[in-house]
mmCIF file of C-alpha atoms in Angstrom:
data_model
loop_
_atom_site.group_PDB
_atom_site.id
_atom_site.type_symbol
_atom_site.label_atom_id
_atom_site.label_comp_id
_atom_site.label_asym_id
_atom_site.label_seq_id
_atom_site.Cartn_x
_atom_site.Cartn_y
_atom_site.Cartn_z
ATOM 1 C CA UNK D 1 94.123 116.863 86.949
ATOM 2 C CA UNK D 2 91.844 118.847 84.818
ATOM 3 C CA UNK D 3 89.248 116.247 82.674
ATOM 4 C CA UNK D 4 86.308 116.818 80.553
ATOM 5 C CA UNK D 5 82.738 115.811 82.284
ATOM 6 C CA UNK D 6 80.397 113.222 80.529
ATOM 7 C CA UNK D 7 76.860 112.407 80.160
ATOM 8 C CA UNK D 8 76.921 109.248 82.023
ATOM 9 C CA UNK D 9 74.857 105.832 80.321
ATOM 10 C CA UNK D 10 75.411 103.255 83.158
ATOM 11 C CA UNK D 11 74.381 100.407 80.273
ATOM 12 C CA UNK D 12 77.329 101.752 77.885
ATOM 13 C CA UNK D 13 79.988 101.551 80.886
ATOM 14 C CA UNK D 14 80.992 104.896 79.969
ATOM 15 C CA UNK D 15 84.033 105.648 81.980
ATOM 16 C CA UNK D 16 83.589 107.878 85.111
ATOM 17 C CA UNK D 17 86.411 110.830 85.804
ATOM 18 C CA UNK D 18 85.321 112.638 88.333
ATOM 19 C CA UNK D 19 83.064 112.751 90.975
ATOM 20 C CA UNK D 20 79.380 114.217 89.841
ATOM 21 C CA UNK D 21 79.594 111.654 87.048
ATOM 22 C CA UNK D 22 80.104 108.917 90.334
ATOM 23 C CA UNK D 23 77.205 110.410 92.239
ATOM 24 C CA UNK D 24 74.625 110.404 89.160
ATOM 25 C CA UNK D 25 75.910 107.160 88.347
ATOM 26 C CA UNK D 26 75.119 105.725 92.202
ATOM 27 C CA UNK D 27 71.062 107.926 92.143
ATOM 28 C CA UNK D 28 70.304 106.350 88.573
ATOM 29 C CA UNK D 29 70.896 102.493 90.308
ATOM 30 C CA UNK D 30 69.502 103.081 93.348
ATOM 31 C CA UNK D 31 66.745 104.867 91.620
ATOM 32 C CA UNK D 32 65.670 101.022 89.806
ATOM 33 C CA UNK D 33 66.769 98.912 93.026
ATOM 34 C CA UNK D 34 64.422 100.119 95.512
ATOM 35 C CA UNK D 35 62.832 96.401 95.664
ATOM 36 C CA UNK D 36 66.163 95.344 96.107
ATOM 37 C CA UNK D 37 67.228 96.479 99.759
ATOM 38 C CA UNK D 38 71.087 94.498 100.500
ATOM 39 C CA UNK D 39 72.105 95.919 97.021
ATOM 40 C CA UNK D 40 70.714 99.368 97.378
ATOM 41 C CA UNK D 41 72.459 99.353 100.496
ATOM 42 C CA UNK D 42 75.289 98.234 98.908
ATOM 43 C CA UNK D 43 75.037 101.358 96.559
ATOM 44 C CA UNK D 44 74.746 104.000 99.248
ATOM 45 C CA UNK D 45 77.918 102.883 101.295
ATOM 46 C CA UNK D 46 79.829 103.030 98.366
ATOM 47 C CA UNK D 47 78.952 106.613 97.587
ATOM 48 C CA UNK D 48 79.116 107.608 101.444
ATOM 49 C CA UNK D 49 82.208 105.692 101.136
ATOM 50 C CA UNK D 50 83.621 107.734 98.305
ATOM 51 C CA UNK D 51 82.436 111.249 99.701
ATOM 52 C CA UNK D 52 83.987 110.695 102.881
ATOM 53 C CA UNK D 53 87.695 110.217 101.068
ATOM 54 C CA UNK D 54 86.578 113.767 99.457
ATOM 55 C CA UNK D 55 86.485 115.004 103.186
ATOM 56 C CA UNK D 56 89.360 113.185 104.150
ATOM 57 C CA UNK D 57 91.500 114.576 101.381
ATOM 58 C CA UNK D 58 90.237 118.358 102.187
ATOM 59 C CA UNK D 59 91.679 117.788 105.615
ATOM 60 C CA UNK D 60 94.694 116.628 104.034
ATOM 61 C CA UNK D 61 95.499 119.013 101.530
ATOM 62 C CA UNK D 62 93.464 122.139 103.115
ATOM 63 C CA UNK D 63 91.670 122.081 99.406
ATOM 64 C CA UNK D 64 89.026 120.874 97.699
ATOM 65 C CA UNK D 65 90.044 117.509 95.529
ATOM 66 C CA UNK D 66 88.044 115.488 93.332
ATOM 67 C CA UNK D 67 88.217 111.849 94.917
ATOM 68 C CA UNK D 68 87.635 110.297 91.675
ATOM 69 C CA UNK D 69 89.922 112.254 90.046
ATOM 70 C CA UNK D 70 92.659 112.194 92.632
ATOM 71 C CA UNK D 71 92.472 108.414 91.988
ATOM 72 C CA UNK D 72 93.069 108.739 88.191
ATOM 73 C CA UNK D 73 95.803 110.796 88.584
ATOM 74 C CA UNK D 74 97.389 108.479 90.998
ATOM 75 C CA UNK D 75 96.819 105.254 88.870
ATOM 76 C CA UNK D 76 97.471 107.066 84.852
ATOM 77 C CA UNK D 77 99.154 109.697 85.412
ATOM 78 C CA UNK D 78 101.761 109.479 88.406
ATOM 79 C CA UNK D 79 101.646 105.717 87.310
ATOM 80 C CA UNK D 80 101.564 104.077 90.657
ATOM 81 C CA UNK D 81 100.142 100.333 91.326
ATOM 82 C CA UNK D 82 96.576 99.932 92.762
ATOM 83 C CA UNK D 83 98.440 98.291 96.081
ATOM 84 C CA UNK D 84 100.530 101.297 96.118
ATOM 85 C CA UNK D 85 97.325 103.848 95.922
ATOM 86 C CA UNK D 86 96.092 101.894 98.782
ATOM 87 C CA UNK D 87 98.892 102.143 101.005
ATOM 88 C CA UNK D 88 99.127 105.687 100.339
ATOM 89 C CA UNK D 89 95.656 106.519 101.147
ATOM 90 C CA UNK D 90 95.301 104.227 104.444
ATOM 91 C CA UNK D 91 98.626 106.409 105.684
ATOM 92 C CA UNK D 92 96.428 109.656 104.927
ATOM 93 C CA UNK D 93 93.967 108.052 106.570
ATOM 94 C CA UNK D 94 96.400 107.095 109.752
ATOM 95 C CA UNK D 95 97.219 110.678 110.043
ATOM 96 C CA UNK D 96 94.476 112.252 110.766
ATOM 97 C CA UNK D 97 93.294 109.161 113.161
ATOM 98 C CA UNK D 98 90.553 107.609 110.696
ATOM 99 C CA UNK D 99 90.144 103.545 111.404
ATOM 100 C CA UNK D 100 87.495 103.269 108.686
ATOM 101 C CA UNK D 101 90.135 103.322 105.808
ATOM 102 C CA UNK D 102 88.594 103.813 102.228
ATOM 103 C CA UNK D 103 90.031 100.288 101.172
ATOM 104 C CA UNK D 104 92.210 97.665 103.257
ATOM 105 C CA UNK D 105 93.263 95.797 100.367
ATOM 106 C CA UNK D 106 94.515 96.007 96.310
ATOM 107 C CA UNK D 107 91.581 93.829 94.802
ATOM 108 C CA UNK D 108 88.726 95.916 96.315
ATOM 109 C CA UNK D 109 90.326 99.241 94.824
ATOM 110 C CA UNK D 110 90.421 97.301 91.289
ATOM 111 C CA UNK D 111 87.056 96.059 91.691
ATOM 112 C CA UNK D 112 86.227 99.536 92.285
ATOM 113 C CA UNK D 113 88.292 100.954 89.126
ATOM 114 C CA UNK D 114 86.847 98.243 86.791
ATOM 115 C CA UNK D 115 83.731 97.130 87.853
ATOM 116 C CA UNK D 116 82.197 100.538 89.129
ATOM 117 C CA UNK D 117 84.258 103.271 87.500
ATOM 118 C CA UNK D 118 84.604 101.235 84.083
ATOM 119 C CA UNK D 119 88.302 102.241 83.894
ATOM 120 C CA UNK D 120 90.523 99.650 82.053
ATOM 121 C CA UNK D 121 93.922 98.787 84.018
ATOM 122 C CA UNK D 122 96.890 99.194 82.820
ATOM 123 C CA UNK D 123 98.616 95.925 82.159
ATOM 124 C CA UNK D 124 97.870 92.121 82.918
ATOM 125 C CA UNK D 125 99.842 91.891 85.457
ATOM 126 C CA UNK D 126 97.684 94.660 87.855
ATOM 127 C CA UNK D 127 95.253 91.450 88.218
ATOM 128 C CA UNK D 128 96.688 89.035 90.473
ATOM 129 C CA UNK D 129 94.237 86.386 89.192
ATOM 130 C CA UNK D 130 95.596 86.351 86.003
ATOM 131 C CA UNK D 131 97.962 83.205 85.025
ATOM 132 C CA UNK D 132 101.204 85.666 84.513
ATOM 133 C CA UNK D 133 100.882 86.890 88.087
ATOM 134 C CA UNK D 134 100.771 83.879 89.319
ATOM 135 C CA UNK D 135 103.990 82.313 87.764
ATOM 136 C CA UNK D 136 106.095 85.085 88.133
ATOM 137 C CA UNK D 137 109.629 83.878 90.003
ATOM 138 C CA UNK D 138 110.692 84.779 93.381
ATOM 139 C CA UNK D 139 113.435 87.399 91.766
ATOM 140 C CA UNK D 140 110.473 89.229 89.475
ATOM 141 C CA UNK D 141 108.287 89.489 93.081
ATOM 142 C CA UNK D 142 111.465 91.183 94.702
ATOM 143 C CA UNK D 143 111.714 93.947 91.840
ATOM 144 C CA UNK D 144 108.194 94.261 92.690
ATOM 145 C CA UNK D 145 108.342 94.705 96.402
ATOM 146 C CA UNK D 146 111.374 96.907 95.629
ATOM 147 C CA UNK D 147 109.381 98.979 93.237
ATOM 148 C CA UNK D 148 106.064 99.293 95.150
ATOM 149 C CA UNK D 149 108.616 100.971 98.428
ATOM 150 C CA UNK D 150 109.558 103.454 95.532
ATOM 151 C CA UNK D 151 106.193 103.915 94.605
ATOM 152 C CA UNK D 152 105.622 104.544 98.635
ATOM 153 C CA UNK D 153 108.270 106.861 98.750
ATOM 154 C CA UNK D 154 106.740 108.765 95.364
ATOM 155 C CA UNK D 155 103.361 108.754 96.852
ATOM 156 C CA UNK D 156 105.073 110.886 100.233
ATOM 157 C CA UNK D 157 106.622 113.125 97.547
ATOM 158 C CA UNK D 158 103.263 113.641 95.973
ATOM 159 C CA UNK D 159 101.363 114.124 98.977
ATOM 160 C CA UNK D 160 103.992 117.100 99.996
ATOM 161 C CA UNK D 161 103.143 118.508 96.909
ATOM 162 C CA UNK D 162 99.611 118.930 96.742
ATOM 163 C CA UNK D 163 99.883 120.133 100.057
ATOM 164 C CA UNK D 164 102.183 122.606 99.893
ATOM 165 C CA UNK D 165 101.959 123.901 96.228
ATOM 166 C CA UNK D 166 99.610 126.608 95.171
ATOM 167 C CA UNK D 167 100.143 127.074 91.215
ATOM 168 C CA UNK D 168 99.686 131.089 90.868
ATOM 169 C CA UNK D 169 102.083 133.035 88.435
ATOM 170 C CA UNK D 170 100.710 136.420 88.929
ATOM 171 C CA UNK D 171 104.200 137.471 90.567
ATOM 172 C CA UNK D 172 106.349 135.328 88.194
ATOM 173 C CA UNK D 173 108.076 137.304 85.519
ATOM 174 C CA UNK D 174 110.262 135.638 82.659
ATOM 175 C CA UNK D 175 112.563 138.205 82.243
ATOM 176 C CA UNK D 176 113.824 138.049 85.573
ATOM 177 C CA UNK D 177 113.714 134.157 85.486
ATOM 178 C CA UNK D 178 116.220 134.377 82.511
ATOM 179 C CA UNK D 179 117.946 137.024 83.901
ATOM 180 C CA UNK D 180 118.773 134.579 86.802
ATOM 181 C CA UNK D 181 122.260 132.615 86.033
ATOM 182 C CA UNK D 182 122.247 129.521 87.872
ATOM 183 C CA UNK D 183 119.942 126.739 87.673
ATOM 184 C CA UNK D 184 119.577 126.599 91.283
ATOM 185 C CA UNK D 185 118.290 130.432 91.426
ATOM 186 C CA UNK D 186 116.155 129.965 88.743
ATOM 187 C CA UNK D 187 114.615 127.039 90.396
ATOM 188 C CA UNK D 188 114.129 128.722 94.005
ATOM 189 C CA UNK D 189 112.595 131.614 91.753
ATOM 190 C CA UNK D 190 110.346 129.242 90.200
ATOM 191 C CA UNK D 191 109.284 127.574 93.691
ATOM 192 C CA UNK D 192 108.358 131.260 95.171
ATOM 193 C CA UNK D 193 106.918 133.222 92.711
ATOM 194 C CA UNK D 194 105.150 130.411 90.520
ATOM 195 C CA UNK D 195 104.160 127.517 92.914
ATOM 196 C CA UNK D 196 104.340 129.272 96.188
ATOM 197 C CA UNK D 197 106.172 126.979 97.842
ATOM 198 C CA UNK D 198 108.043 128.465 100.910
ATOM 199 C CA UNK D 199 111.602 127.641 101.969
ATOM 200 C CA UNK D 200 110.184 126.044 105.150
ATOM 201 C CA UNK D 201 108.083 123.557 103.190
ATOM 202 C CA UNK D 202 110.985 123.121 100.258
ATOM 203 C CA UNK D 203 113.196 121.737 103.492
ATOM 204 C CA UNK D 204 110.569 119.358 104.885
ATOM 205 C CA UNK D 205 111.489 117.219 101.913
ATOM 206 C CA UNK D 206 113.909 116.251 103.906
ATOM 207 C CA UNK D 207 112.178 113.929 105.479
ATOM 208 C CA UNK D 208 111.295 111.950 102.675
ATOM 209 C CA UNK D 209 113.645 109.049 102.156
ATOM 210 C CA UNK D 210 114.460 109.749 98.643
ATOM 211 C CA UNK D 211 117.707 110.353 96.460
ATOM 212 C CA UNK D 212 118.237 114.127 95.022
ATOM 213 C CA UNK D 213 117.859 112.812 91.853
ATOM 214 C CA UNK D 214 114.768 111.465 92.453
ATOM 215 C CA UNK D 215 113.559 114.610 93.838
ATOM 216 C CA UNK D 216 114.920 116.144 90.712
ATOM 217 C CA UNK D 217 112.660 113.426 88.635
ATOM 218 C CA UNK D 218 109.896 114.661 90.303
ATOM 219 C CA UNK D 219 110.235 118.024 89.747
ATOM 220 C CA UNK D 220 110.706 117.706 86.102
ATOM 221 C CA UNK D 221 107.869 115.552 85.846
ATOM 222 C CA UNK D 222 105.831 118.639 87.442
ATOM 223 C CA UNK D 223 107.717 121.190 85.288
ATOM 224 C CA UNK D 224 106.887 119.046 82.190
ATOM 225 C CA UNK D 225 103.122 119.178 83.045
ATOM 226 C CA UNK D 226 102.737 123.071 83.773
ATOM 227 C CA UNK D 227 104.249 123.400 79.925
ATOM 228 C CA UNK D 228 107.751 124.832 81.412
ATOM 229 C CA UNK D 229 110.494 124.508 79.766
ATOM 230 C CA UNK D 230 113.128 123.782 82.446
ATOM 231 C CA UNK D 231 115.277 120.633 83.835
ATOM 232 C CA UNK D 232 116.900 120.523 87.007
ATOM 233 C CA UNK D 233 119.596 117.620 88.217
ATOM 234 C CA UNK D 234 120.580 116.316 91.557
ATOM 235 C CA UNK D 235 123.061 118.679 92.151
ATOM 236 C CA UNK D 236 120.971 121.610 91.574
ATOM 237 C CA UNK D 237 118.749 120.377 94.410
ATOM 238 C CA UNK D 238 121.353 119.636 96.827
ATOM 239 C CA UNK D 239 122.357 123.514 96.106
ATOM 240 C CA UNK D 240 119.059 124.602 96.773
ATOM 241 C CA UNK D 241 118.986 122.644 100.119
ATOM 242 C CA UNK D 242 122.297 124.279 100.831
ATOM 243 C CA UNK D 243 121.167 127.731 100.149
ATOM 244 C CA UNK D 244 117.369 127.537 100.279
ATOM 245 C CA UNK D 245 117.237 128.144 104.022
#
């Protein structure tokens, strides 16, 4: 989730990719709408609105995350739908008992992506106002309430991640990694010594309603973005839960 800063020219509709860029962004408005009090207002209860998902995210995760660029990653690069980002974050926000969810509904958190951070969606069909939305069949609705629970159970995966990874590879040594002669091993070995996640936390996937292969999916996905060159397969995660105890 690492992205370049930029200078920020509101009249350009630069995009904005992480949170300083937000905050100068919301100061250089409300700095030429003091005459104008509902929108100023407007203005500061979207940035106190913002901030206090950056709070709500450190008592998540137990670490600092960029709000804006948590939401990025969510929508580009773990491709989930803007509904699905909002489901996801209104069950963070159920978890640690917070009512005042960041947004209750799909076209707010695009308004927020297009009209405020500038970002451009990724297809047609993420606005519901559009013509092809609207005509789509009953059967091409199901796939998409079928996909968005697999995007719900994705989103659980991811949150277990962030949570319980901690990418350090101080202790991990390639020799022994190669040395190792199962896939299996070699993934447990990758788990402890390069993400630091414990067999205690490896287990609470468990209780994630997905498929082993899925899980495998996942991993790869993460493997493929730390530049490692390594594939697992459903079976070498149900031997891990078998001997990962």
């Amino acid at each position: 989730m690492k992205l370049e800063n930029k200078e920020i020219d509101f009249e350009n509709k630069n995009e904005i990719l992480n949170l300083n860029d937000f905050i100068k962004r919301q100061n250089h408005i409300d700095s030429y709408m003091q005459s104008c009090k509902f929108r100023r207002t407007n203005h500061i209860k979207l940035k106190e609105k913002v901030i206090r998902l950056q709070e709500i995210l450190r008592k998540k995760f137990i670490k600092d995350i960029d709000p804006i660029v948590f939401l990025h990653w969510l929508y580009f690069d773990k491709n989930l739908s803007i509904e699905s980002i909002v489901n996801y974050i209104k069950q963070i926000y159920d978890e640690l008992w917070e009512t005042d969810y960041f947004y209750k509904n799909s076209a707010a958190l695009q308004k927020l992506f297009t009209q405020v951070l500038n970002w451009k969606l990724k297809n047609s069909k993420e606005n519901k106002n559009t013509s092809e939305y609207k005509s789509r069949e009953k059967p091409a609705q199901l796939i998409a309430k079928n996909q968005e629970e697999k995007d719900k159970r994705k989103a659980l995966f991811l949150s277990w991640y962030i949570k319980n990874n901690t990418i350090d590879n101080t202790e991990f040594d390639i020799n022994i990694f190669n040395s190792l002669k199962f896939k299996y091993e070699k993934f447990i070995y990758l788990l402890e010594k390069y993400f630091k996640i414990s067999k205690k936390s490896y287990q609470e996937l468990l209780n994630i309603d997905l498929w082993n292969q899925s899980f495998a999916d996942r991993f790869n996905e993460i493997f493929k973005e730390n530049n490692i060159v390594f594939e697992i397969s459903h079976k070498d995660i149900a031997r891990v839960f078998e001997k990962y105890k």
